[in-house]
Backbone atoms as SQL, in Angstrom:
CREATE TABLE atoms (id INTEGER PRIMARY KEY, chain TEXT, resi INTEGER, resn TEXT, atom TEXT, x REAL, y REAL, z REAL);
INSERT INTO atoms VALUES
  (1, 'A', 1, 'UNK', 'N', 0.827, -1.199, 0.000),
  (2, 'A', 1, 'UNK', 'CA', 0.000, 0.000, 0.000),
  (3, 'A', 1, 'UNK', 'C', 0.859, 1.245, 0.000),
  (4, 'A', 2, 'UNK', 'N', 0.218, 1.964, -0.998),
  (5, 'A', 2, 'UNK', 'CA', 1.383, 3.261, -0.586),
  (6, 'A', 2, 'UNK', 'C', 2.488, 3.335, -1.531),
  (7, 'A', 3, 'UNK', 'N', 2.479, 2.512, -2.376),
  (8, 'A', 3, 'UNK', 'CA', 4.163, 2.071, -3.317),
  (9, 'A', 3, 'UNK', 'C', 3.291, 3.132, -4.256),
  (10, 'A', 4, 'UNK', 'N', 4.672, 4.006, -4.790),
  (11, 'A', 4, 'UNK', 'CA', 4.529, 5.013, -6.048),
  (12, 'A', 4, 'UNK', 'C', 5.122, 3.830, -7.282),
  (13, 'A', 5, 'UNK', 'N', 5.222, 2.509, -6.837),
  (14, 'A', 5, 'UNK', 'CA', 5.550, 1.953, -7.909),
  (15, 'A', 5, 'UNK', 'C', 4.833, 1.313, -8.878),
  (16, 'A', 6, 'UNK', 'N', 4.999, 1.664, -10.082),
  (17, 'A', 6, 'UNK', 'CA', 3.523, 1.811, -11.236),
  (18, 'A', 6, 'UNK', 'C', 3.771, -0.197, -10.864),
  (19, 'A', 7, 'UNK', 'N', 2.270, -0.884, -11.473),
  (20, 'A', 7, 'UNK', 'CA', 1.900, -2.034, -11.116),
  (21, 'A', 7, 'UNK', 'C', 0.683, -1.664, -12.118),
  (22, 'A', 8, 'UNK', 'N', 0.944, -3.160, -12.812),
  (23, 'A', 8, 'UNK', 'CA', -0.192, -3.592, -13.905),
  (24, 'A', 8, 'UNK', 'C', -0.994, -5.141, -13.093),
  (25, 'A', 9, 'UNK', 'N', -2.220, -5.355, -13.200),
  (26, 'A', 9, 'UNK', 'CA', -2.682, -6.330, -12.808),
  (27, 'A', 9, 'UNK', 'C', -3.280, -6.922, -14.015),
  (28, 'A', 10, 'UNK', 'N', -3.238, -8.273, -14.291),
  (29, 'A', 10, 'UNK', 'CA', -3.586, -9.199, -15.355),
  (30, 'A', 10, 'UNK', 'C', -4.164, -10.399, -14.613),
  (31, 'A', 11, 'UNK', 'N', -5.788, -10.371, -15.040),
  (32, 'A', 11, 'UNK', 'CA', -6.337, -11.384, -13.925),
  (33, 'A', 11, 'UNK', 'C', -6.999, -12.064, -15.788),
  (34, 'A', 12, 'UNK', 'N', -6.869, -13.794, -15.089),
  (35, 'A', 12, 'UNK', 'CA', -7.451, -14.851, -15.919),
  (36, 'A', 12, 'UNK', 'C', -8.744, -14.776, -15.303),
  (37, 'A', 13, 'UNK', 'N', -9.906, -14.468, -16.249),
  (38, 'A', 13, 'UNK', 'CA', -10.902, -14.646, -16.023),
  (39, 'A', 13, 'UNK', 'C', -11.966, -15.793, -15.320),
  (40, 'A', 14, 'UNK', 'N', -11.615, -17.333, -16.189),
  (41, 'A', 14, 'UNK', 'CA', -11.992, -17.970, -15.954),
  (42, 'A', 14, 'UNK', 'C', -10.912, -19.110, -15.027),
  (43, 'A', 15, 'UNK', 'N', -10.308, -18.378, -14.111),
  (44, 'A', 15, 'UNK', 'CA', -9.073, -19.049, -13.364),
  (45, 'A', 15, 'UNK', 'C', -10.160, -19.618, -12.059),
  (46, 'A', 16, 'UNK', 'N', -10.055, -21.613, -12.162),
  (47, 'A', 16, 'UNK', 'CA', -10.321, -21.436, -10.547),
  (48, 'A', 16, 'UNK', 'C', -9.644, -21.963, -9.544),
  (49, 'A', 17, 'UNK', 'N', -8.344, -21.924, -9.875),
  (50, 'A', 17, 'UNK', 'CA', -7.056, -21.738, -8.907),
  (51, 'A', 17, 'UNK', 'C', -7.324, -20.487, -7.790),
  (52, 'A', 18, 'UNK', 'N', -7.129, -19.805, -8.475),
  (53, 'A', 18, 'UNK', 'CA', -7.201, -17.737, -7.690),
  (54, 'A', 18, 'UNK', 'C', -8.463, -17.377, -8.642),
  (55, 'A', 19, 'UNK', 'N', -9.594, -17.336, -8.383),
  (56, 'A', 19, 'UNK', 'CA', -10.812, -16.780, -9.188),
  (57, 'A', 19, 'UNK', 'C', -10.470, -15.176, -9.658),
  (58, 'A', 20, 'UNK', 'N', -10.813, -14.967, -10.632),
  (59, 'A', 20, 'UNK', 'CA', -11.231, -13.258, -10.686),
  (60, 'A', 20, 'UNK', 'C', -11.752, -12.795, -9.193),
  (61, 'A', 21, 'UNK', 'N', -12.807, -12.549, -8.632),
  (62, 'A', 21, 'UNK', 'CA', -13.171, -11.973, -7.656),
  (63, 'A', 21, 'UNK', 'C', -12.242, -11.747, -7.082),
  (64, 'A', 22, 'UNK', 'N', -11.127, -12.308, -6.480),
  (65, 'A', 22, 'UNK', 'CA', -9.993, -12.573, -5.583),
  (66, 'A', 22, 'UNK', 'C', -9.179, -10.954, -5.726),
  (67, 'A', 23, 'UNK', 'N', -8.832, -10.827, -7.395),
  (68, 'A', 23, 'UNK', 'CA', -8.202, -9.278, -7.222),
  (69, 'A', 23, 'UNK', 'C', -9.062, -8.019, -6.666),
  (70, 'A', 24, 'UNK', 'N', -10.365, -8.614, -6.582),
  (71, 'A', 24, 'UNK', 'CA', -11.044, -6.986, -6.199),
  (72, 'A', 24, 'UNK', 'C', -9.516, -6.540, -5.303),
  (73, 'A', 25, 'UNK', 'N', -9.845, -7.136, -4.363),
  (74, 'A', 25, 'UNK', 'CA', -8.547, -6.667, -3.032),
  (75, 'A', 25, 'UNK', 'C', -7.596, -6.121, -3.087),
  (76, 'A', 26, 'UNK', 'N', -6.537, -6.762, -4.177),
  (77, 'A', 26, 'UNK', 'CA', -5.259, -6.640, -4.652),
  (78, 'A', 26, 'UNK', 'C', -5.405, -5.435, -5.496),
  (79, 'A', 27, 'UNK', 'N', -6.503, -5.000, -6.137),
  (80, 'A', 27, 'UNK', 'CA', -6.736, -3.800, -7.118),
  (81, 'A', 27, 'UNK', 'C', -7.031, -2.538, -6.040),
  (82, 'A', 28, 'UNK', 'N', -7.676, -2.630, -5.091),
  (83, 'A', 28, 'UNK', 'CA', -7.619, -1.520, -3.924),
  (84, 'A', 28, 'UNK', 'C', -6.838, -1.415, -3.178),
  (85, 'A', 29, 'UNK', 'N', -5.892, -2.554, -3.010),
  (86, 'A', 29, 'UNK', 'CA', -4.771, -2.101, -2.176),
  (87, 'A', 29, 'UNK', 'C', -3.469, -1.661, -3.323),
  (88, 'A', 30, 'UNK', 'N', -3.799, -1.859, -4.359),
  (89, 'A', 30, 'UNK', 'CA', -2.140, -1.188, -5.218),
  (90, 'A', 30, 'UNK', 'C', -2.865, 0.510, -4.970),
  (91, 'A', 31, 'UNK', 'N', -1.619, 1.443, -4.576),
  (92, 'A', 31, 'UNK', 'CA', -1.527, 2.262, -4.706),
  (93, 'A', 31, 'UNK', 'C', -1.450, 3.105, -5.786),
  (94, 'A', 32, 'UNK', 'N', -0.569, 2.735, -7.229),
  (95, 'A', 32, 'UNK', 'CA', -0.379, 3.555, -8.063),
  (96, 'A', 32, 'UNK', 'C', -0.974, 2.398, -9.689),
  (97, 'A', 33, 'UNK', 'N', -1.835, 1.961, -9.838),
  (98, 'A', 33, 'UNK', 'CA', -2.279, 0.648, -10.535),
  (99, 'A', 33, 'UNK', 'C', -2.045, 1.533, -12.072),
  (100, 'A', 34, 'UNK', 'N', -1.454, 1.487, -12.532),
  (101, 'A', 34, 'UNK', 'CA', -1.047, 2.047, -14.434),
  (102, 'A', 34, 'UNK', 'C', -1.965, 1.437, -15.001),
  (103, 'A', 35, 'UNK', 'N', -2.514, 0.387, -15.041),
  (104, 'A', 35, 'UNK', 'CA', -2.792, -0.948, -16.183),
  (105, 'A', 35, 'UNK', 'C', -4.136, -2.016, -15.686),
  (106, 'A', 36, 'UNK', 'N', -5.032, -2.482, -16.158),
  (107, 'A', 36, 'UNK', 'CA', -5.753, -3.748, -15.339),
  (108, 'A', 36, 'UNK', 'C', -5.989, -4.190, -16.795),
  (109, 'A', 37, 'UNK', 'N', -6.096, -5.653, -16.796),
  (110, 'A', 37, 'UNK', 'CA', -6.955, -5.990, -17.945),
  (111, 'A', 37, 'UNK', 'C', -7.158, -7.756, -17.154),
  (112, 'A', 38, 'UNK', 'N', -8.510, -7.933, -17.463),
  (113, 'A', 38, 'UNK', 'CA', -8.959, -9.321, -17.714),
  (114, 'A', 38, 'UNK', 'C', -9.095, -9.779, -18.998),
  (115, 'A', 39, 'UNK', 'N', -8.351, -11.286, -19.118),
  (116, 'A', 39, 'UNK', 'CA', -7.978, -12.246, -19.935),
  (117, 'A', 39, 'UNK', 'C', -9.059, -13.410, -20.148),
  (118, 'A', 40, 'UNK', 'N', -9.465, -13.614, -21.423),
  (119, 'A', 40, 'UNK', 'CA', -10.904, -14.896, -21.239),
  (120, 'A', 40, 'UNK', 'C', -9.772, -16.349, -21.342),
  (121, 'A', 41, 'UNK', 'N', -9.689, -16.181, -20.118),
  (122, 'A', 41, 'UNK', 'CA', -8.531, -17.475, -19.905),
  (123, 'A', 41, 'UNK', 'C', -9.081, -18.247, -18.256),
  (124, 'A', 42, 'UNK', 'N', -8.275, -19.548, -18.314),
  (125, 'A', 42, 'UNK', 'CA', -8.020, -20.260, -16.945),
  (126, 'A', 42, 'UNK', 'C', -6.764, -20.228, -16.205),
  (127, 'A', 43, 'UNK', 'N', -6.352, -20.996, -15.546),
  (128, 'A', 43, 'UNK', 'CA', -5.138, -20.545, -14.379),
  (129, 'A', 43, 'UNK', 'C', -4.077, -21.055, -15.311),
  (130, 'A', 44, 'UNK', 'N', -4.130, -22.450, -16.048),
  (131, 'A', 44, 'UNK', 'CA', -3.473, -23.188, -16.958),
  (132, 'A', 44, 'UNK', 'C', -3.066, -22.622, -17.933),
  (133, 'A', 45, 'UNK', 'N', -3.945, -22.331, -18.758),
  (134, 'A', 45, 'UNK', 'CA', -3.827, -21.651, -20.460),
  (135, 'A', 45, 'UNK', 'C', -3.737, -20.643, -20.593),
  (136, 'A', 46, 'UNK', 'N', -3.463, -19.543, -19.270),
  (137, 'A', 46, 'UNK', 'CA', -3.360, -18.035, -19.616),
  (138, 'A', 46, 'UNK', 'C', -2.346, -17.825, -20.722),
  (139, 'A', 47, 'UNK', 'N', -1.390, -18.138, -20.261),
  (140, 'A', 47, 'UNK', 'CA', -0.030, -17.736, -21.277),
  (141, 'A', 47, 'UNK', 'C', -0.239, -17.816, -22.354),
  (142, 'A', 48, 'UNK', 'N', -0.635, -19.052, -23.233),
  (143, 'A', 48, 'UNK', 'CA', -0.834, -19.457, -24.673),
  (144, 'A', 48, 'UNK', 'C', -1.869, -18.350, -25.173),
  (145, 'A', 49, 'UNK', 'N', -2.546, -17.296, -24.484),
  (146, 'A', 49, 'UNK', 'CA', -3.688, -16.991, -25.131),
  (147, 'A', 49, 'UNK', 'C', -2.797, -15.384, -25.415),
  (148, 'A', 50, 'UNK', 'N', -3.476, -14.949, -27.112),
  (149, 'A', 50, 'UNK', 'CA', -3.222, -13.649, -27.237),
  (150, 'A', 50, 'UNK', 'C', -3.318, -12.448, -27.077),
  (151, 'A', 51, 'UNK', 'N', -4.972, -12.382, -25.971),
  (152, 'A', 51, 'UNK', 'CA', -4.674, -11.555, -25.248),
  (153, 'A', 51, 'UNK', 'C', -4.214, -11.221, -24.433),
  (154, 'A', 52, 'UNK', 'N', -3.234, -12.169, -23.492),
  (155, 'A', 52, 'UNK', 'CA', -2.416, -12.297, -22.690),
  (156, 'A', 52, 'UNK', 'C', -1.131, -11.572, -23.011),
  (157, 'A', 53, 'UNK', 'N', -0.652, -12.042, -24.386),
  (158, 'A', 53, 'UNK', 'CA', 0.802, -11.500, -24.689),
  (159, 'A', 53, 'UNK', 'C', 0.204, -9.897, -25.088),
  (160, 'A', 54, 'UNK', 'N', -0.958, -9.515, -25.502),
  (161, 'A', 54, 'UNK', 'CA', -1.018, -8.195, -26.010),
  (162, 'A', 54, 'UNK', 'C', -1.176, -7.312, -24.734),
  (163, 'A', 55, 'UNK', 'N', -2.269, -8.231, -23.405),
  (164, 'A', 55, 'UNK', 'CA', -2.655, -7.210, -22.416),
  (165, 'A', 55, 'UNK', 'C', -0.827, -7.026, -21.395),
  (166, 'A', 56, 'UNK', 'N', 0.171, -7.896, -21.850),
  (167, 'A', 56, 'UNK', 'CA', 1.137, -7.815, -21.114),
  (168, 'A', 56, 'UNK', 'C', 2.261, -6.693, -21.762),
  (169, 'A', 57, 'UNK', 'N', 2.155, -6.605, -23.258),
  (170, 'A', 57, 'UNK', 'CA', 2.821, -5.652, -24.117),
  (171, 'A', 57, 'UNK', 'C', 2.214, -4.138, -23.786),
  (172, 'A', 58, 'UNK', 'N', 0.883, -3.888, -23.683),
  (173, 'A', 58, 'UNK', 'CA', 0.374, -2.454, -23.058),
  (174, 'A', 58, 'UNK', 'C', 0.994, -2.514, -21.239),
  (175, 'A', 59, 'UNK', 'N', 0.777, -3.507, -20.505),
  (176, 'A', 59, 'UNK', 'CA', 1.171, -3.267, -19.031),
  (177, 'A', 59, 'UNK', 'C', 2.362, -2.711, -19.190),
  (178, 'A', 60, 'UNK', 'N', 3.370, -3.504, -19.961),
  (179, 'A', 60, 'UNK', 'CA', 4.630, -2.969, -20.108),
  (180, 'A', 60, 'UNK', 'C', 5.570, -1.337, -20.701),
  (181, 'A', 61, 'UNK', 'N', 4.270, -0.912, -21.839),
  (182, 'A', 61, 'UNK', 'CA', 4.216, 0.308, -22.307),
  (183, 'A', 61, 'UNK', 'C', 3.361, 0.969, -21.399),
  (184, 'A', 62, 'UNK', 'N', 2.686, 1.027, -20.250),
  (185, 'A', 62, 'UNK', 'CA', 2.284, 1.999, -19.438),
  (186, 'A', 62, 'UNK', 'C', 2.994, 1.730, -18.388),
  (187, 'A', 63, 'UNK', 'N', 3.617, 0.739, -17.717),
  (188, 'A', 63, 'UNK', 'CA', 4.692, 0.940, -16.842),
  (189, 'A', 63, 'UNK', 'C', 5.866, 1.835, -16.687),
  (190, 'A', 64, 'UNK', 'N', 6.593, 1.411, -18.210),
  (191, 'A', 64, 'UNK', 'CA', 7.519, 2.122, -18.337),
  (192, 'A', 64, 'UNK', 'C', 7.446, 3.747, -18.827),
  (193, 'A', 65, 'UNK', 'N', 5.852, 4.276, -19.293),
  (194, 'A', 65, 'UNK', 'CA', 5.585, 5.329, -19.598),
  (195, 'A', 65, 'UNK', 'C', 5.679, 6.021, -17.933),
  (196, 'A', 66, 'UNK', 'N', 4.791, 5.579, -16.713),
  (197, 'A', 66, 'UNK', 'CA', 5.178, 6.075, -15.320),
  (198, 'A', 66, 'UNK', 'C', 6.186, 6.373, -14.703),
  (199, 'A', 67, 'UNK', 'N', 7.134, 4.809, -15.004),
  (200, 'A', 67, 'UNK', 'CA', 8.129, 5.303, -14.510),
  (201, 'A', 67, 'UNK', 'C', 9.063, 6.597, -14.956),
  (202, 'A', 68, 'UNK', 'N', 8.797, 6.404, -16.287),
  (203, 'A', 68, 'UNK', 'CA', 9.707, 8.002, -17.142),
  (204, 'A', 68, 'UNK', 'C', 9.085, 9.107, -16.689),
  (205, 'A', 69, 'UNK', 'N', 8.005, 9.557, -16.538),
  (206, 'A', 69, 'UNK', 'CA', 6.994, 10.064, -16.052),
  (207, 'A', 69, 'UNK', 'C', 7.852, 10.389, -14.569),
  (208, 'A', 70, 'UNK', 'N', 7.858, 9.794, -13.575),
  (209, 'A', 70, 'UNK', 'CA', 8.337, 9.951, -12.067),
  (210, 'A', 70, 'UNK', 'C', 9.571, 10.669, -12.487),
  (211, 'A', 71, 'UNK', 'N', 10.702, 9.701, -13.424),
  (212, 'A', 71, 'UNK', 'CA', 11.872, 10.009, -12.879),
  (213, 'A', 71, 'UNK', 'C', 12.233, 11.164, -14.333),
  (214, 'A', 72, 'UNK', 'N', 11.373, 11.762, -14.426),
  (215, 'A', 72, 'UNK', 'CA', 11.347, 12.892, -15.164),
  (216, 'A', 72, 'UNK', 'C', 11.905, 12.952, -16.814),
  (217, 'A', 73, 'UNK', 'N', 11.929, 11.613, -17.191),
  (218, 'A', 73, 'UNK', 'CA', 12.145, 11.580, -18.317),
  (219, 'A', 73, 'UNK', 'C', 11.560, 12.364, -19.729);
């Protein structure tokens, strides 16, 4: 709580390892959240799926847009 450090969350939709519902929590306690996206995936097959590699290519371009952003780039 409290971290100025940018944080993307990527929740598998149909995960029932860690369900969706589970991030409500984790999404109110990040402090500085850049990014969210849900994936029509399970706990297993997230990776293989393409919105996975695309919702992880934007987390990564709004991460690093914050951090430049902070450290005054």
């Amino acid at each position: 709580r409290g971290s100025p450090v940018p944080t993307a969350l990527v929740v598998a939709e149909r995960d029932t390892i860690v369900p969706a519902r589970r991030s409500r929590a984790l999404r109110q306690a990040v402090g500085n959240l850049v990014f969210e996206a849900t994936v029509d995936a399970g706990h297993n097959d997230l990776y293989g799926r393409s919105a996975f590699a695309a919702a992880m290519r934007e987390a990564l371009a709004r991460i690093e847009a914050a951090a430049g952003q902070a450290s005054g780039r």
